[in-house]
Tab-separated table of C-alpha atoms and ligand atoms in Angstrom:
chain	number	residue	atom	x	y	z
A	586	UNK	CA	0.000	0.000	0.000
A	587	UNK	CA	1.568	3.345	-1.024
A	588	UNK	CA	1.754	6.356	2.159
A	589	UNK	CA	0.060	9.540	1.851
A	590	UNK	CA	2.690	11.549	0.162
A	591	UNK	CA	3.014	9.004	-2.556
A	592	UNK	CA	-0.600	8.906	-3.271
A	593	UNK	CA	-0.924	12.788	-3.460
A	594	UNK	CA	1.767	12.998	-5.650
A	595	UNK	CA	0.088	10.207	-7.762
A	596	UNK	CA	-2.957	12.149	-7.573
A	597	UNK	CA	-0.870	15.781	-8.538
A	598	UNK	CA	0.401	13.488	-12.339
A	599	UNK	CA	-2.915	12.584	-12.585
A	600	UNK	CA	-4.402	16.038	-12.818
A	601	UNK	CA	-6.846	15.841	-9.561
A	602	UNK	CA	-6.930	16.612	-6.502
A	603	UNK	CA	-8.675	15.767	-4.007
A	604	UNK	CA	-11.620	18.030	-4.048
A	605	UNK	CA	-12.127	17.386	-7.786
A	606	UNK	CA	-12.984	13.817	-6.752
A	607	UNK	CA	-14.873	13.108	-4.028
A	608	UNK	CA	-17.805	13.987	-3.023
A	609	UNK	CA	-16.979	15.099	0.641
A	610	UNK	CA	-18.714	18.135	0.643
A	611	UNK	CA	-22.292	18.236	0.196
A	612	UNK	CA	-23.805	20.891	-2.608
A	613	UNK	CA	-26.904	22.789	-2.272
A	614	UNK	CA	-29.400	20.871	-0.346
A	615	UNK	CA	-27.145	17.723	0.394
A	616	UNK	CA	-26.388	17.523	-3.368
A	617	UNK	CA	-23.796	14.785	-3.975
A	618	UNK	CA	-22.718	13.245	-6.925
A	619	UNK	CA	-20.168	10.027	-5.804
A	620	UNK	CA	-17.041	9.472	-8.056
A	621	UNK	CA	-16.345	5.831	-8.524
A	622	UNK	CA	-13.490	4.428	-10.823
A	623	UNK	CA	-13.176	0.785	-12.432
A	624	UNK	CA	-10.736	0.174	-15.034
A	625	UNK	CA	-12.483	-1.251	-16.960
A	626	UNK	CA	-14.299	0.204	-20.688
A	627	UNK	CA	-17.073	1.753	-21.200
A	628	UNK	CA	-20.467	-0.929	-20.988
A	629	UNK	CA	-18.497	-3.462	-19.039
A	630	UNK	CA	-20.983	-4.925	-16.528
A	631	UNK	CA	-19.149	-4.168	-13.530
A	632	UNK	CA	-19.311	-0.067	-15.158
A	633	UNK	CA	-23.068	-0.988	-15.660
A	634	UNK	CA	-23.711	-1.838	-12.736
A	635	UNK	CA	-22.426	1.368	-10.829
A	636	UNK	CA	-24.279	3.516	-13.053
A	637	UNK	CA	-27.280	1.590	-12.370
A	638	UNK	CA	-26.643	2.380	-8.550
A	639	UNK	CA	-26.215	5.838	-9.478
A	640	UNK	CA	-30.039	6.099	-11.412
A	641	UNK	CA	-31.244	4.169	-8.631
A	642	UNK	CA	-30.141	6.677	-6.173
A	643	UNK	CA	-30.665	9.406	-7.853
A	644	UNK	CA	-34.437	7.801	-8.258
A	645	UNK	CA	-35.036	7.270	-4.909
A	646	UNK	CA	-33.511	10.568	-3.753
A	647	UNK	CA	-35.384	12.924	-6.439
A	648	UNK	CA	-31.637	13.292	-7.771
A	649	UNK	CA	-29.960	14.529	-4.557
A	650	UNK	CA	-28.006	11.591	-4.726
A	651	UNK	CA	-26.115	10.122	-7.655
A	652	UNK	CA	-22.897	8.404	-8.443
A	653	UNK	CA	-20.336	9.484	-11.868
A	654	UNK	CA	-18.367	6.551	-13.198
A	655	UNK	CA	-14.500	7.223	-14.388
A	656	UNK	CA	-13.736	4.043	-16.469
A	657	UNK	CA	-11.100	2.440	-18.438
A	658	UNK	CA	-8.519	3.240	-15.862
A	659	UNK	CA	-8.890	6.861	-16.044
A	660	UNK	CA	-7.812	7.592	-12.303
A	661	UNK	CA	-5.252	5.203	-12.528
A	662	UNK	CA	-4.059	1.528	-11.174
A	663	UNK	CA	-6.959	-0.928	-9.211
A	664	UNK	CA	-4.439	-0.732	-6.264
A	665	UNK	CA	-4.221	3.401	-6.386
A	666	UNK	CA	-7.879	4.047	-6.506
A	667	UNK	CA	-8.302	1.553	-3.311
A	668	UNK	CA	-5.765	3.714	-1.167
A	669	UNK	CA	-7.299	7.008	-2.604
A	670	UNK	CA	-10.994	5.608	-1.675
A	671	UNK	CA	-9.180	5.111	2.271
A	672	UNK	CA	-8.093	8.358	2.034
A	673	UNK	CA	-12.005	9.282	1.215
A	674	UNK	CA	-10.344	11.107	-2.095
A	675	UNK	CA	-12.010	9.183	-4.172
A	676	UNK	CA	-15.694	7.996	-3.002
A	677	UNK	CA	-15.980	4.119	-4.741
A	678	UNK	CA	-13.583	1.850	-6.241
A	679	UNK	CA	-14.572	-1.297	-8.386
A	680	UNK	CA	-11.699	-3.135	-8.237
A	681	UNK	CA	-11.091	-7.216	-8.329
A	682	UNK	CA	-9.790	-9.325	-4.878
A	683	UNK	CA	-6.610	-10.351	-6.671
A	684	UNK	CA	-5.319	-6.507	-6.079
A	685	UNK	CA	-7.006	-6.863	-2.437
A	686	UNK	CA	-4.884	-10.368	-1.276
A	687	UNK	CA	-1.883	-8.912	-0.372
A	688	UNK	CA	-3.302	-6.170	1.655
A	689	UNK	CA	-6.538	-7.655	2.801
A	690	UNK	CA	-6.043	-11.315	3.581
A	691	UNK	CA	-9.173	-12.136	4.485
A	692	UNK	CA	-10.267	-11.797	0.284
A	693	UNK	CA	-7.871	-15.152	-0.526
A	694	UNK	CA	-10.443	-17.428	0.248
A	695	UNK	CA	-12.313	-16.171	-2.879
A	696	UNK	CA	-9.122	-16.102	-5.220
A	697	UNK	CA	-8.009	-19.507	-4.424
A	698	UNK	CA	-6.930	-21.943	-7.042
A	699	UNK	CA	-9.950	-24.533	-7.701
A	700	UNK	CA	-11.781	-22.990	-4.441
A	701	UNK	CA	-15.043	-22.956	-6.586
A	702	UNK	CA	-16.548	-25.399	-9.023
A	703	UNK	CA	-18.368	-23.510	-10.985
A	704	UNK	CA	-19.735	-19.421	-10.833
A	705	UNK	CA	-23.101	-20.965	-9.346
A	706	UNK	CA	-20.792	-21.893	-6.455
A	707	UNK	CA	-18.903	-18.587	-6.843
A	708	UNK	CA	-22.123	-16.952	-6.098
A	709	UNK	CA	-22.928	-18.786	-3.455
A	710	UNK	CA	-20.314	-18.367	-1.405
A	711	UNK	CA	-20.184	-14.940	-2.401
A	712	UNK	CA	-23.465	-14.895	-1.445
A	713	UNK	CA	-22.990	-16.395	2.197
A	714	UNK	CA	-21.675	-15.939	5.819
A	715	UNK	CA	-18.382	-15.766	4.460
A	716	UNK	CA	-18.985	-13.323	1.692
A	717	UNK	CA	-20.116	-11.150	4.325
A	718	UNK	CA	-17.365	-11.401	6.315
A	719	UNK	CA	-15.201	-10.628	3.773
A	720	UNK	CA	-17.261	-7.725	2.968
A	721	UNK	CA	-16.977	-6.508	6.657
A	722	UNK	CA	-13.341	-7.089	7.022
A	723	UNK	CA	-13.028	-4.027	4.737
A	724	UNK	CA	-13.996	-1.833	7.305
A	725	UNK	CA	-10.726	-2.633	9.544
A	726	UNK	CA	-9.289	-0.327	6.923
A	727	UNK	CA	-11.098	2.382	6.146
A	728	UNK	CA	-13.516	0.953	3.477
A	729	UNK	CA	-17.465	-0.020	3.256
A	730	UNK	CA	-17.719	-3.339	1.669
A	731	UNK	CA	-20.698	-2.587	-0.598
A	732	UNK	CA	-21.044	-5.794	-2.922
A	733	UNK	CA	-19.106	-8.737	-4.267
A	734	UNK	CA	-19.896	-8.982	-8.025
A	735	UNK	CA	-19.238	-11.719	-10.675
A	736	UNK	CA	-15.864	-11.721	-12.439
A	737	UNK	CA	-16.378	-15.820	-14.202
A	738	UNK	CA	-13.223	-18.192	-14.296
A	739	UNK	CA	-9.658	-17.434	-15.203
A	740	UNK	CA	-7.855	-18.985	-17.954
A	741	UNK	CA	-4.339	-18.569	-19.499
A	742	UNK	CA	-3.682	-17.437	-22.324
A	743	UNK	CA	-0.560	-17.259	-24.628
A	744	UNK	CA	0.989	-16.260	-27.835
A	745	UNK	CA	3.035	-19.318	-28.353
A	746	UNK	CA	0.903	-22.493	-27.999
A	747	UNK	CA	-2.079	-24.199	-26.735
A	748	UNK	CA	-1.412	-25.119	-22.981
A	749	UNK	CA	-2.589	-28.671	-22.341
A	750	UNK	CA	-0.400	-29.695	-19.653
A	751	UNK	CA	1.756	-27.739	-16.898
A	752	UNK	CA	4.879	-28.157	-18.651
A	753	UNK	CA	3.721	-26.461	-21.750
A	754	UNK	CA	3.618	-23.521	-19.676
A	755	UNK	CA	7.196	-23.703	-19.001
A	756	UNK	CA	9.405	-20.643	-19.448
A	757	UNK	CA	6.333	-18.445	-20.699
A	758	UNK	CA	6.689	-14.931	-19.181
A	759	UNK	CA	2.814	-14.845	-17.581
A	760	UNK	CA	1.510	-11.504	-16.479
A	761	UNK	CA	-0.460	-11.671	-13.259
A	762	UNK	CA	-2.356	-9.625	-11.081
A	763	UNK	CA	-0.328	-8.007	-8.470
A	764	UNK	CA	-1.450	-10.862	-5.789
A	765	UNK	CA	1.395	-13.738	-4.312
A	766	UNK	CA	-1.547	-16.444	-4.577
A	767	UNK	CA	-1.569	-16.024	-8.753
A	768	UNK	CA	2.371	-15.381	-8.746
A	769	UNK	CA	2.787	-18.373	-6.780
A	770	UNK	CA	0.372	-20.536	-9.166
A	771	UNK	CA	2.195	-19.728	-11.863
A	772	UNK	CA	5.356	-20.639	-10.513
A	773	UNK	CA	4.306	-23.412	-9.484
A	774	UNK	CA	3.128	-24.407	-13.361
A	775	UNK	CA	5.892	-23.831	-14.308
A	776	UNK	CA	5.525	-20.444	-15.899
A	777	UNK	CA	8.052	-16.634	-14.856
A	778	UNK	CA	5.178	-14.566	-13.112
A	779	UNK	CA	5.490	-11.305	-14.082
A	780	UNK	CA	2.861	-9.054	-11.933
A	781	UNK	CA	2.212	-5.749	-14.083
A	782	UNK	CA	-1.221	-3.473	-13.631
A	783	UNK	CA	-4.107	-4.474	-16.334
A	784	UNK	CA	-3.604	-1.188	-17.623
A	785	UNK	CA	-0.535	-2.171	-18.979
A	786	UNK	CA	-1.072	-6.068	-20.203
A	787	UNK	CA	-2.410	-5.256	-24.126
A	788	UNK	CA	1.005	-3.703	-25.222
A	789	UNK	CA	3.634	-5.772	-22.691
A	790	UNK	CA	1.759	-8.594	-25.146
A	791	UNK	CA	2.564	-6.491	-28.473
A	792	UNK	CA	6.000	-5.591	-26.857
A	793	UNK	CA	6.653	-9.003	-25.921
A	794	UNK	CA	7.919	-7.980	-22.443
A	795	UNK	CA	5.284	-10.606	-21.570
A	796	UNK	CA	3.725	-13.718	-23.447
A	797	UNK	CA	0.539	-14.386	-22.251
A	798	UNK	CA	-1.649	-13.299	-19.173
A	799	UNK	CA	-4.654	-15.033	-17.471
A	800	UNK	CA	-8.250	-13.462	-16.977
A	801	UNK	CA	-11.969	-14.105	-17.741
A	802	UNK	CA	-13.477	-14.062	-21.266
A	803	UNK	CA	-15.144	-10.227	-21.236
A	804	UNK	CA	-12.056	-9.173	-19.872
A	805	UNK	CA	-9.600	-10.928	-22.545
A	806	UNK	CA	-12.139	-9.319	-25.459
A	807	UNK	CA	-12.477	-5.813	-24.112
A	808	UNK	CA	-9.275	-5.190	-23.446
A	809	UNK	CA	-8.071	-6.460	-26.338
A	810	UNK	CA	-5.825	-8.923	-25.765
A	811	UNK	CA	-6.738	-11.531	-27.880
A	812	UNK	CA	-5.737	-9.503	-30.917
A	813	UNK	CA	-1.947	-10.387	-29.757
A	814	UNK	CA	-2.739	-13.692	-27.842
A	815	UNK	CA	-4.294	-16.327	-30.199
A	816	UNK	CA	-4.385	-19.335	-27.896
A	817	UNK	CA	-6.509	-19.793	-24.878
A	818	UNK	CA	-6.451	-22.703	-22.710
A	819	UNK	CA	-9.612	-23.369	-20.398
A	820	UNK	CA	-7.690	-23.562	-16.962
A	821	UNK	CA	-10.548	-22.189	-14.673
A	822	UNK	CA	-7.949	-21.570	-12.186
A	823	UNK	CA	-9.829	-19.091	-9.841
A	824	UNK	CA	-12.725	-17.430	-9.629
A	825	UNK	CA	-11.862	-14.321	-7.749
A	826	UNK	CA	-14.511	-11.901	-7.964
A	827	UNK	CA	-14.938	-8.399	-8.019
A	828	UNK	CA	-15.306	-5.730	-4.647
A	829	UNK	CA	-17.511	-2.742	-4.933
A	830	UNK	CA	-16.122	-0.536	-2.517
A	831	UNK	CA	-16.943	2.623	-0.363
A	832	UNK	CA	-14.818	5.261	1.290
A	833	UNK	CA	-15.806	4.786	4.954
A	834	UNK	CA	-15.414	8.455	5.136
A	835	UNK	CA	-17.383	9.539	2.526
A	836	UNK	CA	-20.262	6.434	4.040
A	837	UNK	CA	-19.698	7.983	7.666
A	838	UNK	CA	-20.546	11.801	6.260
A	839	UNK	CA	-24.036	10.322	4.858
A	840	UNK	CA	-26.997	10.636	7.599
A	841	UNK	CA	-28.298	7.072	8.349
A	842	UNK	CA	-31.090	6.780	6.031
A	843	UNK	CA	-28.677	7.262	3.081
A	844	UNK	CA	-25.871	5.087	4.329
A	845	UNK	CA	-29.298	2.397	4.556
A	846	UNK	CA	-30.169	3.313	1.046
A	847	UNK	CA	-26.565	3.240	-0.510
A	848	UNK	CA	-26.289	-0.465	0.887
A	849	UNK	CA	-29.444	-1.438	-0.188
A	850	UNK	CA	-29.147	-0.576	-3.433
A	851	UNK	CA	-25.492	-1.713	-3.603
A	852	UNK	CA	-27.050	-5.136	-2.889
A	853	UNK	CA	-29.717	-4.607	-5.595
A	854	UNK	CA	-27.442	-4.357	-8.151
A	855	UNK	CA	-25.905	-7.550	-7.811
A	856	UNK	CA	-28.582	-9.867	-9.702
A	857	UNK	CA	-28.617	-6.615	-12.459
A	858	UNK	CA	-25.075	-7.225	-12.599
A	859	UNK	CA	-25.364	-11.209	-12.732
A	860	UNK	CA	-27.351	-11.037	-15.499
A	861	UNK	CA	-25.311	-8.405	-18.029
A	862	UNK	CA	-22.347	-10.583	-16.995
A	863	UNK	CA	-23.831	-14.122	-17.780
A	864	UNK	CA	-24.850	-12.398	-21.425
A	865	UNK	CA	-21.581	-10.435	-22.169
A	866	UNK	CA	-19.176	-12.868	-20.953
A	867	UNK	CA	-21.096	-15.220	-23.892
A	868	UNK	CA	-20.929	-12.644	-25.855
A	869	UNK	CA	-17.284	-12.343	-25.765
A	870	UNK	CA	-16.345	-15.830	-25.854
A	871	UNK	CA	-18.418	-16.069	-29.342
A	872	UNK	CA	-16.736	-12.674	-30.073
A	873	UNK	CA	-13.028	-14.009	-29.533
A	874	UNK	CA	-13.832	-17.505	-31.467
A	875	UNK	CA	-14.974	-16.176	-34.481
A	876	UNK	CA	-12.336	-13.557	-34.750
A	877	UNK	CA	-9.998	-17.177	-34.674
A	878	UNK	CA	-8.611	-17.585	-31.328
A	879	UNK	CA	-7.230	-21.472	-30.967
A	880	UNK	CA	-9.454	-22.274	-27.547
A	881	UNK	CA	-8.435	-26.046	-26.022
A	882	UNK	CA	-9.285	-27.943	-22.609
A	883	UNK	CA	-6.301	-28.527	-20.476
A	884	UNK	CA	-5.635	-31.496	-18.103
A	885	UNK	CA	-7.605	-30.593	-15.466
A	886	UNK	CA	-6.263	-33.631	-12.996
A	887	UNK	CA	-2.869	-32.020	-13.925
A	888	UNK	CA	-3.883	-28.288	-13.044
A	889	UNK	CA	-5.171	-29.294	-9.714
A	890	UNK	CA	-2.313	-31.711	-8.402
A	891	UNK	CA	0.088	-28.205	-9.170
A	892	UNK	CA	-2.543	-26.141	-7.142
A	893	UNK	CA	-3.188	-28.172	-4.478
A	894	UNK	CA	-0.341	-27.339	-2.222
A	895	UNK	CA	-0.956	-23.659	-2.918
A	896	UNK	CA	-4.418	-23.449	-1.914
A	897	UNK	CA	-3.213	-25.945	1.599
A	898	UNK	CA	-0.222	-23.448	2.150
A	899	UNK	CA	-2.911	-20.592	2.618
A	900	UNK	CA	-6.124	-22.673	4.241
A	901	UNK	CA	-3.867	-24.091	7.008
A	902	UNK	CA	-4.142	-20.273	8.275
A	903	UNK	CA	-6.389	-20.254	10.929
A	904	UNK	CA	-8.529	-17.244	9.605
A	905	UNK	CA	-8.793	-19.034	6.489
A	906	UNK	CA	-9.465	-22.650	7.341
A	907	UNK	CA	-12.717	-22.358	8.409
A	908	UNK	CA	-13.940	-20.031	5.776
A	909	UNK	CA	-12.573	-22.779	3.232
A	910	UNK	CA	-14.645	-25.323	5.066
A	911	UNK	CA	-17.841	-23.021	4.739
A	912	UNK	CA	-17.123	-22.338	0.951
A	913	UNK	CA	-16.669	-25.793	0.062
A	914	UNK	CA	-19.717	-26.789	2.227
A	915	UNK	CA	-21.422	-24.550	-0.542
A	916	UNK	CA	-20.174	-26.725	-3.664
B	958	LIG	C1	-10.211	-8.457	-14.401
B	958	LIG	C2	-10.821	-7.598	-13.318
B	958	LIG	C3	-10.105	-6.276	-13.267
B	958	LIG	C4	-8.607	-6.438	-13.136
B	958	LIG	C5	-8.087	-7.430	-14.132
B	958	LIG	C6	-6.622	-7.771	-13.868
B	958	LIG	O1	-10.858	-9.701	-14.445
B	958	LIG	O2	-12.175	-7.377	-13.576
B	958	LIG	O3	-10.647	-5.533	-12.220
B	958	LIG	O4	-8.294	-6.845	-11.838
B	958	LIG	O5	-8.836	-8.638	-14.141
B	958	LIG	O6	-6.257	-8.930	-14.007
B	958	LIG	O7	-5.863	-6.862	-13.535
């Protein structure tokens, strides 16, 4: 996690400062528009779904409430906008638990390899006791766990070869979220981790500082990627999902009837988000198949055997073991 002076001078190249982005003072008659950033485009679901909070609020609130979404990365790295929304600079950040592991251990359990079977299970556990602890562990540092959305499976993806076994991963510079559980999985297969911020993953491909990546099938379309990386290999290593995120200051400044309403229709927007994602993430797997990607199963017995001391080197914790047993309870 960067310090203060770091992020303000982050903040100072960007352009903004602090009163340019949040909301923290309230306009005329408790006027407030929220900032929120995902880095992700324009019309990605998790984008969709904040600006359907935002109409909902402003809705329910006869527009005194409402939230404006910066997208495609435009206030910079998923790890930046999480300290600047604990600073209360920034009022919501969208950002996926990979970036949150190393700093909030508590979100492993959810970014596990092979902790869920399926995104039914995903959303169940999301869904349960232990999503909600999760959610509420935020709040240790500064931030309002508002919702846990979808984010599907991972998958690698290279420009070399199809990956059907471990060793065909061998050697293959991998870009991965900035996380030690998906730098040690790729070790561990066999592959040179190389953590860089998504922003950055389309031209380390066309650069070749990298040769292939890992991430879910909207992602690997919208940004691009598969332009550069023509084989995909259906891994379904993790399922890590996506945070929706609150400053607690800007949540503490709201009189208790909004905070109520800002939670409630945080959780609202979960089944609208479920639904855009189950039809885009289609969408884009179509999308990438036509346009020729090479798409192959790999040994799934094989995948698991090189995961499964990973995911026992971080359940033995004691925080974690239980909230393993509750999400596999849910399988
Ligand atoms: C995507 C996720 C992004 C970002 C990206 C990455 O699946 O939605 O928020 O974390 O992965 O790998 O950096």
């Amino acid at each position: 996690m960067i310090n203060r002076r770091e992020l303000l001078t982050g903040m100072a190249a960007l352009g903004v400062t602090a009163t340019h982005l949040a909301s923290a003072a309230a306009g005329e008659a408790g006027h407030r528009v929220f900032t929120a950033a995902d880095v992700h485009v324009d019309g990605y679901p998790t984008v969709e779904a904040v600006r359907w909070i935002g109409k909902r609020l402003e809705a329910e609130t006869n527009g005194r409430l409402t939230v404006r979404v910066y997208h495609s990365g435009q206030l910079g790295r998923e790890n930046d906008t999480v300290d600047l929304t604990r600073f209360g600079a920034l009022d919501i950040a969208r950002v996926n638990f990979a970036s949150l592991n190393n700093p909030f251990p508590l979100t492993q359990i959810f970014a596990l390899p092979y902790v869920f079977d399926s995104v039914e299970h995903m959303r169940r556990g999301a869904d349960s006791e232990v999503g909600k602890a999760v959610l509420r562990g935020f709040e240790q540092r500064d931030l309002i766990g508002l919702a846990i959305y979808d984010s599907g499976s991972r998958s690698f993806y290279n420009v070399r070869r199809p990956v059907v076994e471990p060793p065909d991963l061998h050697g293959l510079k991998i870009r991965v979220p900035p996380s030690d559980i998906f730098i040690d999985l790729a070790r561990a297969l066999g592959a040179n981790p190389t953590p860089l911020p998504y922003g950055e993953v389309y031209s380390a491909l066309q650069t070749h500082l990298i040769e292939g990546a890992e991430n879910n099938w909207r992602t690997f379309h919208t940004s691009r990627q598969f332009e550069v990386a023509r084989f995909w290999s259906q891994s379904d290593h993790s399922f890590a999902p996506e945070a929706l995120l609150m400053s607690r200051r800007t949540f503490d400044s709201l009189c208790v009837a909004d905070r109520e309403l800002m939670l409630r229709v945080a959780h609202e927007s979960v089944p609208y988000m479920r639904t855009l994602w189950d039809q885009m993430q289609e969408e884009s797997r179509t999308h990438v198949i036509a346009a020729g990607v090479k798409v192959n199963e790999v040994d799934r017995e094989a995948f698991h055997r090189v995961a499964r001391p990973i995911l026992e080197s971080y359940v033995k914790k004691s925080d974690l073991h239980q909230r393993y047993e509750g999400i596999r309870a849910l399988a």
